[in-house]
PDB file of C-alpha atoms in Angstrom:
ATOM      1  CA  UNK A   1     162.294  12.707  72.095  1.00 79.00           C
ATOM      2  CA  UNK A   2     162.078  11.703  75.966  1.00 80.00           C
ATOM      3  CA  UNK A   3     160.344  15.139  76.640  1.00 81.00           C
ATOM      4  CA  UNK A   4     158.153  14.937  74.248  1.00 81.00           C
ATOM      5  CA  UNK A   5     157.539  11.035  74.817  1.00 81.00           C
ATOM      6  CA  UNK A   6     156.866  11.882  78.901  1.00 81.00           C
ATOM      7  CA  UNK A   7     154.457  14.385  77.659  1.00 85.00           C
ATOM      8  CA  UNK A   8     152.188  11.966  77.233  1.00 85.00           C
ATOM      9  CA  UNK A   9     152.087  10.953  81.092  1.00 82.00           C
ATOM     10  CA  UNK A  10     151.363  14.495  81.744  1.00 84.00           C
ATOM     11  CA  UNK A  11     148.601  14.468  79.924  1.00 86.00           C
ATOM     12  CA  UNK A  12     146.955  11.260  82.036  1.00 84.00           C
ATOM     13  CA  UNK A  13     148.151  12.503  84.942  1.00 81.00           C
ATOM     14  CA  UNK A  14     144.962  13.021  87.669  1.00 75.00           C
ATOM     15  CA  UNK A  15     142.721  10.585  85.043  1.00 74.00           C
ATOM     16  CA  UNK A  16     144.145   7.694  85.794  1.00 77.00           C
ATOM     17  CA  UNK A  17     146.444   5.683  88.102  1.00 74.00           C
ATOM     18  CA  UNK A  18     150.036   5.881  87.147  1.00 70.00           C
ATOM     19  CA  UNK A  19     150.402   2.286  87.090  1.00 71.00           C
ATOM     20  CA  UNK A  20     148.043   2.301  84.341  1.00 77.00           C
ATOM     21  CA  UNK A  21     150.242   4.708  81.999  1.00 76.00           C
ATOM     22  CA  UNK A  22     152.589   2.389  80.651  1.00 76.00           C
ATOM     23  CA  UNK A  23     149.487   0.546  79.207  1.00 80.00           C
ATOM     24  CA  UNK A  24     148.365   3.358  77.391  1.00 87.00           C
ATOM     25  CA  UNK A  25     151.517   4.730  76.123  1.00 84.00           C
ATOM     26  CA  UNK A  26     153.964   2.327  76.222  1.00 78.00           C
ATOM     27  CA  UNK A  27     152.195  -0.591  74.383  1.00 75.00           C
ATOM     28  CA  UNK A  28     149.742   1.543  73.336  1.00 85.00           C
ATOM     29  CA  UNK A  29     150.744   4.788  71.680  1.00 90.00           C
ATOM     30  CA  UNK A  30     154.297   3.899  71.185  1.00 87.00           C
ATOM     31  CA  UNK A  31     153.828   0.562  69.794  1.00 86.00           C
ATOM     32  CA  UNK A  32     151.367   1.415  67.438  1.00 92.00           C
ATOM     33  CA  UNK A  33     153.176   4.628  65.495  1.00 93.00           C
ATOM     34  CA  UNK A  34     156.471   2.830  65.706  1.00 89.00           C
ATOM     35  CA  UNK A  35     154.593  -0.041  63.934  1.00 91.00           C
ATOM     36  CA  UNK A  36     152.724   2.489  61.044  1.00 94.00           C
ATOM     37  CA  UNK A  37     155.912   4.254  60.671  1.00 94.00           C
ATOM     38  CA  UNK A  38     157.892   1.488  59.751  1.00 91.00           C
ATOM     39  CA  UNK A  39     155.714  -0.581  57.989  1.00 94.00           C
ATOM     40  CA  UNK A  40     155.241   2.588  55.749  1.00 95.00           C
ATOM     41  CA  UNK A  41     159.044   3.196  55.613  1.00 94.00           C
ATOM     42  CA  UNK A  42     159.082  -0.709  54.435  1.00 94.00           C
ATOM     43  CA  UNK A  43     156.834   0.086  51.666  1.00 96.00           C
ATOM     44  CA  UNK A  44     158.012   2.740  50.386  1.00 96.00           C
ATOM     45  CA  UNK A  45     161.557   1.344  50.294  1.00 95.00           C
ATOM     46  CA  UNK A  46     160.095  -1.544  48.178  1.00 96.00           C
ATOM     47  CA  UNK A  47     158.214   0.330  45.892  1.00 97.00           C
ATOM     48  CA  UNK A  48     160.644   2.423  45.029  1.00 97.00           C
ATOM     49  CA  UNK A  49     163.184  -0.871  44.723  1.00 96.00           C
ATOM     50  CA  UNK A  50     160.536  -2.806  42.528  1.00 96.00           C
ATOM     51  CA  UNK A  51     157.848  -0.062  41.006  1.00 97.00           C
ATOM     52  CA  UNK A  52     155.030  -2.610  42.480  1.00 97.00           C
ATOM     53  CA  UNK A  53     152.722  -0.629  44.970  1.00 96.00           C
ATOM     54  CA  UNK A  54     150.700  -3.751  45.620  1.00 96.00           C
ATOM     55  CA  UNK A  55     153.299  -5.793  46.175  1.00 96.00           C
ATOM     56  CA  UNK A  56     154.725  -3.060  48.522  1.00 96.00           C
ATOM     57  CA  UNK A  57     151.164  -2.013  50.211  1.00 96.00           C
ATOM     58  CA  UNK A  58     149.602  -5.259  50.448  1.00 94.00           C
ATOM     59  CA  UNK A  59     151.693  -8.008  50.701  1.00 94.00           C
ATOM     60  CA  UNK A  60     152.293  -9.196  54.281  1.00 93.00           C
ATOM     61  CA  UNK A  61     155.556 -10.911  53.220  1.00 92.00           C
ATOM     62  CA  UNK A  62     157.280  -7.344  52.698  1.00 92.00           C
ATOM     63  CA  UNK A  63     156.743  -6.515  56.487  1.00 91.00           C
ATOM     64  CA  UNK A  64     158.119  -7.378  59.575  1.00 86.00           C
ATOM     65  CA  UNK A  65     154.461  -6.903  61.076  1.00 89.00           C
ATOM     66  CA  UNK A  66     151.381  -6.255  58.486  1.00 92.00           C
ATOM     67  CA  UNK A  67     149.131  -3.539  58.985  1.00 93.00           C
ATOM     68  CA  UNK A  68     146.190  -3.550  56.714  1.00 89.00           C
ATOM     69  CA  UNK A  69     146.918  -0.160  54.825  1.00 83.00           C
ATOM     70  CA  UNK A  70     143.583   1.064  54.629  1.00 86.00           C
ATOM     71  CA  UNK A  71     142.303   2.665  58.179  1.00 91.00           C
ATOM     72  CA  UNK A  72     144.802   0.844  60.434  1.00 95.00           C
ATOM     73  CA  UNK A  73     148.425   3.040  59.885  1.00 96.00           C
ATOM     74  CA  UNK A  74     148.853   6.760  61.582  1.00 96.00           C
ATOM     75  CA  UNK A  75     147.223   8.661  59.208  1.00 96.00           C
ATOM     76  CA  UNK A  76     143.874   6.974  59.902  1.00 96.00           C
ATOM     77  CA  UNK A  77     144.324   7.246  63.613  1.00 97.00           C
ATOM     78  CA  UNK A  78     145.364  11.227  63.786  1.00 97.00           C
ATOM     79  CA  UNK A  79     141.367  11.574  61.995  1.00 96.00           C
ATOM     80  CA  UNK A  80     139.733   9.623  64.745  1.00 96.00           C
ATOM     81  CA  UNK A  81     137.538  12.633  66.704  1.00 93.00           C
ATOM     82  CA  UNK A  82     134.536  10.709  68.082  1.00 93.00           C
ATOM     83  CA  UNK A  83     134.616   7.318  70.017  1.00 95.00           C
ATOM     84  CA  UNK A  84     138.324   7.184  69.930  1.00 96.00           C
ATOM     85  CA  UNK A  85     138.859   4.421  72.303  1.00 95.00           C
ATOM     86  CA  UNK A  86     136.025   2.402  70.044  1.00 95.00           C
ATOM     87  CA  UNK A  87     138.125   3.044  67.189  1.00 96.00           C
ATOM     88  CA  UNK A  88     141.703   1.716  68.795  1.00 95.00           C
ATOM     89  CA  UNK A  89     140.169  -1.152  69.730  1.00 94.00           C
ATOM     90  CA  UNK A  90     138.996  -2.082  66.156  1.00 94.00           C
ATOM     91  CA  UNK A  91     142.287  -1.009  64.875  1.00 94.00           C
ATOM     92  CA  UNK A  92     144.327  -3.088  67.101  1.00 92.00           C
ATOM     93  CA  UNK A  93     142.156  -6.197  66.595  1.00 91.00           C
ATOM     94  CA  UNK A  94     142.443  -5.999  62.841  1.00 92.00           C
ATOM     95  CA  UNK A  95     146.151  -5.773  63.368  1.00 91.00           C
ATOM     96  CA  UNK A  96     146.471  -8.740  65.772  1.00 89.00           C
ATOM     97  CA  UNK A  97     144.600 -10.815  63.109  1.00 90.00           C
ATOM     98  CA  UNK A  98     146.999 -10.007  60.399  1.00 90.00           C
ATOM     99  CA  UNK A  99     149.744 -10.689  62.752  1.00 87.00           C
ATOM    100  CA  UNK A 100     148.663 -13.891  64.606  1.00 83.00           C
ATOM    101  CA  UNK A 101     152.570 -13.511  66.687  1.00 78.00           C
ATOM    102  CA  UNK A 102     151.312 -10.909  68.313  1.00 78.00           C
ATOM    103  CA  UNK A 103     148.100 -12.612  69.648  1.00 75.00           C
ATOM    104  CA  UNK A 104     147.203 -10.394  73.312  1.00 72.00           C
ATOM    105  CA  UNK A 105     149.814  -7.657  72.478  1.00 73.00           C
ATOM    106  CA  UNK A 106     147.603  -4.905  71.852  1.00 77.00           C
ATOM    107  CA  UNK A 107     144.373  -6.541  72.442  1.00 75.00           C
ATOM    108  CA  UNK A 108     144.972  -6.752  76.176  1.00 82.00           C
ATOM    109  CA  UNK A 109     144.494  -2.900  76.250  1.00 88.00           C
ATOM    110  CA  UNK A 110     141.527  -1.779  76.364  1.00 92.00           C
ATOM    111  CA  UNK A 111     141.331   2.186  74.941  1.00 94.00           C
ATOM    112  CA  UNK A 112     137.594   2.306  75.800  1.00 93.00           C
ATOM    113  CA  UNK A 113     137.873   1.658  79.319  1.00 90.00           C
ATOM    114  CA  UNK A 114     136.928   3.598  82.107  1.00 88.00           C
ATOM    115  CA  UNK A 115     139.860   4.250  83.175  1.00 87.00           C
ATOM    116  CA  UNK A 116     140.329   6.935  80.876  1.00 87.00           C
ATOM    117  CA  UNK A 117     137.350   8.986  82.024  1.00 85.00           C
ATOM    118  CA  UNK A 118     133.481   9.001  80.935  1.00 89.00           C
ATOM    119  CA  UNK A 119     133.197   8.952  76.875  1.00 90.00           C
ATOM    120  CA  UNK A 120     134.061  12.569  76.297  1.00 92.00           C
ATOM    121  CA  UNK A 121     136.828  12.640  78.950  1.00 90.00           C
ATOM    122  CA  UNK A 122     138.192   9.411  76.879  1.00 92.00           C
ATOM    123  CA  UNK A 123     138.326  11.185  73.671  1.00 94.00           C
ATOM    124  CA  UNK A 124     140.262  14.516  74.999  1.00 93.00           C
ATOM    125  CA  UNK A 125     142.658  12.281  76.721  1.00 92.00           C
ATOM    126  CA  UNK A 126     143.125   9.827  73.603  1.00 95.00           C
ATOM    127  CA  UNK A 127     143.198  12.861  71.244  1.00 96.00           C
ATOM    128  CA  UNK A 128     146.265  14.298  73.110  1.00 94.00           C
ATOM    129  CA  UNK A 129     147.737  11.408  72.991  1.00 94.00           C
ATOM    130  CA  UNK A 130     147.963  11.004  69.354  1.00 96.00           C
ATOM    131  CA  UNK A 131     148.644  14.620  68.947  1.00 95.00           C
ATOM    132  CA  UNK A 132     151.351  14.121  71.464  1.00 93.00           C
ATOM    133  CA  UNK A 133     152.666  11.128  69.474  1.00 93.00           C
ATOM    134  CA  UNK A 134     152.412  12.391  65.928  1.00 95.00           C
ATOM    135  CA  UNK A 135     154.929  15.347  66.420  1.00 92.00           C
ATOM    136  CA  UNK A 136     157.605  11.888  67.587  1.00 89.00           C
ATOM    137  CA  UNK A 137     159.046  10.540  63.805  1.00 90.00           C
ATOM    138  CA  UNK A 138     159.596   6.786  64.499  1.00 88.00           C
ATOM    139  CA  UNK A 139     160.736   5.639  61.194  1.00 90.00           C
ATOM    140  CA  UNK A 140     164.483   3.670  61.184  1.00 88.00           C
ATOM    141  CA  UNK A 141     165.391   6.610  59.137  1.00 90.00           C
ATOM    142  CA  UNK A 142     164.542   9.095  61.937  1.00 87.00           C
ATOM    143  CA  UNK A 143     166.986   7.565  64.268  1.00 81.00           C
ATOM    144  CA  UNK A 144     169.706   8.571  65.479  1.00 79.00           C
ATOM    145  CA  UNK A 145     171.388   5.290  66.544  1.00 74.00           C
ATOM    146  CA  UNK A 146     169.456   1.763  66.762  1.00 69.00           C
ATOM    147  CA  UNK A 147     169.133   2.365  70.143  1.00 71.00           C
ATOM    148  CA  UNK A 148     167.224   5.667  70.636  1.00 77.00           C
ATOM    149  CA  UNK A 149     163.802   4.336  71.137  1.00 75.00           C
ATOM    150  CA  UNK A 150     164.821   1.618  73.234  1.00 75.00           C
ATOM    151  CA  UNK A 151     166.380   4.266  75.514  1.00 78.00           C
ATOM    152  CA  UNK A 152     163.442   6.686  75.429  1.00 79.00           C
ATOM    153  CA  UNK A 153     161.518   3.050  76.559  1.00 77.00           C
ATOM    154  CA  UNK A 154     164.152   2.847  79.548  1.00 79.00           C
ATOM    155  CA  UNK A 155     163.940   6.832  80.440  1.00 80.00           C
ATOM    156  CA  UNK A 156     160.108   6.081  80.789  1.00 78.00           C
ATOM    157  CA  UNK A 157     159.924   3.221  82.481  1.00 77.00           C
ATOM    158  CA  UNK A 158     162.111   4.508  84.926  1.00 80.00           C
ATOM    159  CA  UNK A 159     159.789   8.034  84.920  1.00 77.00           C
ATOM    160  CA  UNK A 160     156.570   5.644  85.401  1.00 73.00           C
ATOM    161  CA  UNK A 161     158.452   4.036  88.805  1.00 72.00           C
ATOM    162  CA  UNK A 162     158.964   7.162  90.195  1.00 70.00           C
ATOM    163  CA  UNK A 163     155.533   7.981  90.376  1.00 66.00           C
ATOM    164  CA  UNK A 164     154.337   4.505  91.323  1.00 58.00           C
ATOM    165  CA  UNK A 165     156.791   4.357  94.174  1.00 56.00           C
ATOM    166  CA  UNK A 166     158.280   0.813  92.425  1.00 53.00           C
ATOM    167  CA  UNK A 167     161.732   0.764  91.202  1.00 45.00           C
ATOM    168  CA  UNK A 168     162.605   0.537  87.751  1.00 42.00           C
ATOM    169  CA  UNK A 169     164.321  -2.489  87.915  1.00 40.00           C
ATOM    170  CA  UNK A 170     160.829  -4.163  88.572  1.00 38.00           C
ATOM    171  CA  UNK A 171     159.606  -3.829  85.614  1.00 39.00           C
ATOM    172  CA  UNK A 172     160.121  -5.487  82.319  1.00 37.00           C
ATOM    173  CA  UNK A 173     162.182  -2.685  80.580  1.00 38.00           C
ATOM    174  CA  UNK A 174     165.341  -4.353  79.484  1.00 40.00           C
ATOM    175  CA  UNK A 175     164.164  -6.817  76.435  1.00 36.00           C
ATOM    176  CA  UNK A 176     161.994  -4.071  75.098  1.00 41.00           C
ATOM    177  CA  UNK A 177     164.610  -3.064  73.553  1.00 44.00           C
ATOM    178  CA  UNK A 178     164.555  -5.470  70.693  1.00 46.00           C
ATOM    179  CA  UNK A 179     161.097  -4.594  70.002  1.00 49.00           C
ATOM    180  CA  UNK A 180     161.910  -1.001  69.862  1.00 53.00           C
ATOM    181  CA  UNK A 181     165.302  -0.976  68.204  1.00 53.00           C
ATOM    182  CA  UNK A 182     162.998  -2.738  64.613  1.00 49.00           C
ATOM    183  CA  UNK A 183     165.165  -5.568  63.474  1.00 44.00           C
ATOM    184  CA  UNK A 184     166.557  -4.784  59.523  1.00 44.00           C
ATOM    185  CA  UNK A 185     165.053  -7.032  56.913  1.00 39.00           C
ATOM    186  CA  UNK A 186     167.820  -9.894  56.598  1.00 34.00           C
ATOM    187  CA  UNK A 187     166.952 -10.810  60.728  1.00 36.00           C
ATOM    188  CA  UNK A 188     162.977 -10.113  60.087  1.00 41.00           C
ATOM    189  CA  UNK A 189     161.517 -13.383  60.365  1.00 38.00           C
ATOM    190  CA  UNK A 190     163.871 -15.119  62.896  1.00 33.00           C
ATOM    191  CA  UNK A 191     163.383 -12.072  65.302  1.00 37.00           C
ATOM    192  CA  UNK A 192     159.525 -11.023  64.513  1.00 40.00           C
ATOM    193  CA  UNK A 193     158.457 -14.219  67.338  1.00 38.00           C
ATOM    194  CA  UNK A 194     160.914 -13.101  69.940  1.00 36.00           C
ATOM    195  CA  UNK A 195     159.944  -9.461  69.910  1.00 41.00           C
ATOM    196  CA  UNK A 196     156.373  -9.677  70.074  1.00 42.00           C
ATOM    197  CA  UNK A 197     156.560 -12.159  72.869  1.00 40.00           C
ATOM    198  CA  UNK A 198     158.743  -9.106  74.839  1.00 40.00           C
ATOM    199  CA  UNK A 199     156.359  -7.139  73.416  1.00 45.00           C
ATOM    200  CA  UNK A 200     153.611  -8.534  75.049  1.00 45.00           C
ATOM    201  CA  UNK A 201     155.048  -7.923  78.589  1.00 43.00           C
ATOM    202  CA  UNK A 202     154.180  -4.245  77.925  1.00 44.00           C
ATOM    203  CA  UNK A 203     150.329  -5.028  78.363  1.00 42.00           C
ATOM    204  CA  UNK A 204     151.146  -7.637  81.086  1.00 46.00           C
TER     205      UNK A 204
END
């Protein structure tokens, strides 16, 4: 999973500054298919426990974080071919709004931004990265221990130093973790502030 997750800096390497990759990938790509994996483990896991797909699909107080099922989980993202970074940006607002806690999370990144090349450079490099990203199962289920993700987190912020010239320790990698490592359901609410505030740091 760290190969595969550092990938992703290979592919943005020579577009744009290495500073700018944990934006992109960290609290970018990361965040959002470790958020539509889980939220569609959740739902699944109650429908199967109550035989109610709305309540499972569409019912905010099932989830941890709510993403509006239709055109904001994975699936929707891996058909994006034209105006990606137009497309992520919708996305991510839509999912702030459902999810007021994590107000300047993902809306502080900006996938349409220049940074990522003229338009067509922006969609080969954002179409890699979700191709990248799709072929790394985030669901709870997929895990090997609670900690996995958070250590891939730790393996890239450390990575992402290296080629900024900063030490790791500078950055904000530690409480990640708790963001990374999803909280089970009988902690959700008392954790879900906590974790998007450390979440937020990401796009800081």
């Amino acid at each position: 999973m760290k190969k595969k997750a550092w990938e992703a800096a290979d592919i943005l390497r020579g577009s744009i500054s290495s500073a700018d990759y944990k934006d992109y990938i960290l609290g970018g790509m990361l965040f959002l298919k470790r958020l539509s994996d889980v939220f569609e483990e959740e739902a699944e896991r109650v429908e199967r426990e109550t035989g109610d797909h709305d309540l499972a699909w569409n019912d905010p107080d099932e989830h941890l974080y709510y993403l509006p099922p239709e055109g904001c989980l994975w699936k929707d993202i891996q058909k994006l071919t034209q105006k990606i970074g137009d497309s992520l940006n919708t996305i991510t607002q839509k999912i702030e709004d459902q999810n007021p806690v994590m107000e300047k999370v993902l809306g502080n990144i900006d996938f349409n931004s220049y940074k990522l090349g003229d338009l067509k450079q922006r969609d080969t490099n954002l179409s890699a990265l979700i191709r990248n990203f799709s072929a790394i199962p985030m669901r709870n289920a997929d895990l090997e221990s609670p900690d996995m993700l958070g250590d891939v987190y730790m393996y890239l912020i450390e990575r992402f130093a290296d080629d900024g010239g900063k030490k790791g320790g500078e950055s904000s990698s530690r409480p990640i973790r708790s963001l990374l490592c999803w909280p089970g359901s009988s902690t959700r609410r008392r954790a879900c502030a906590f974790t998007t505030r450390v979440a937020g740091r990401v796009a800081q």
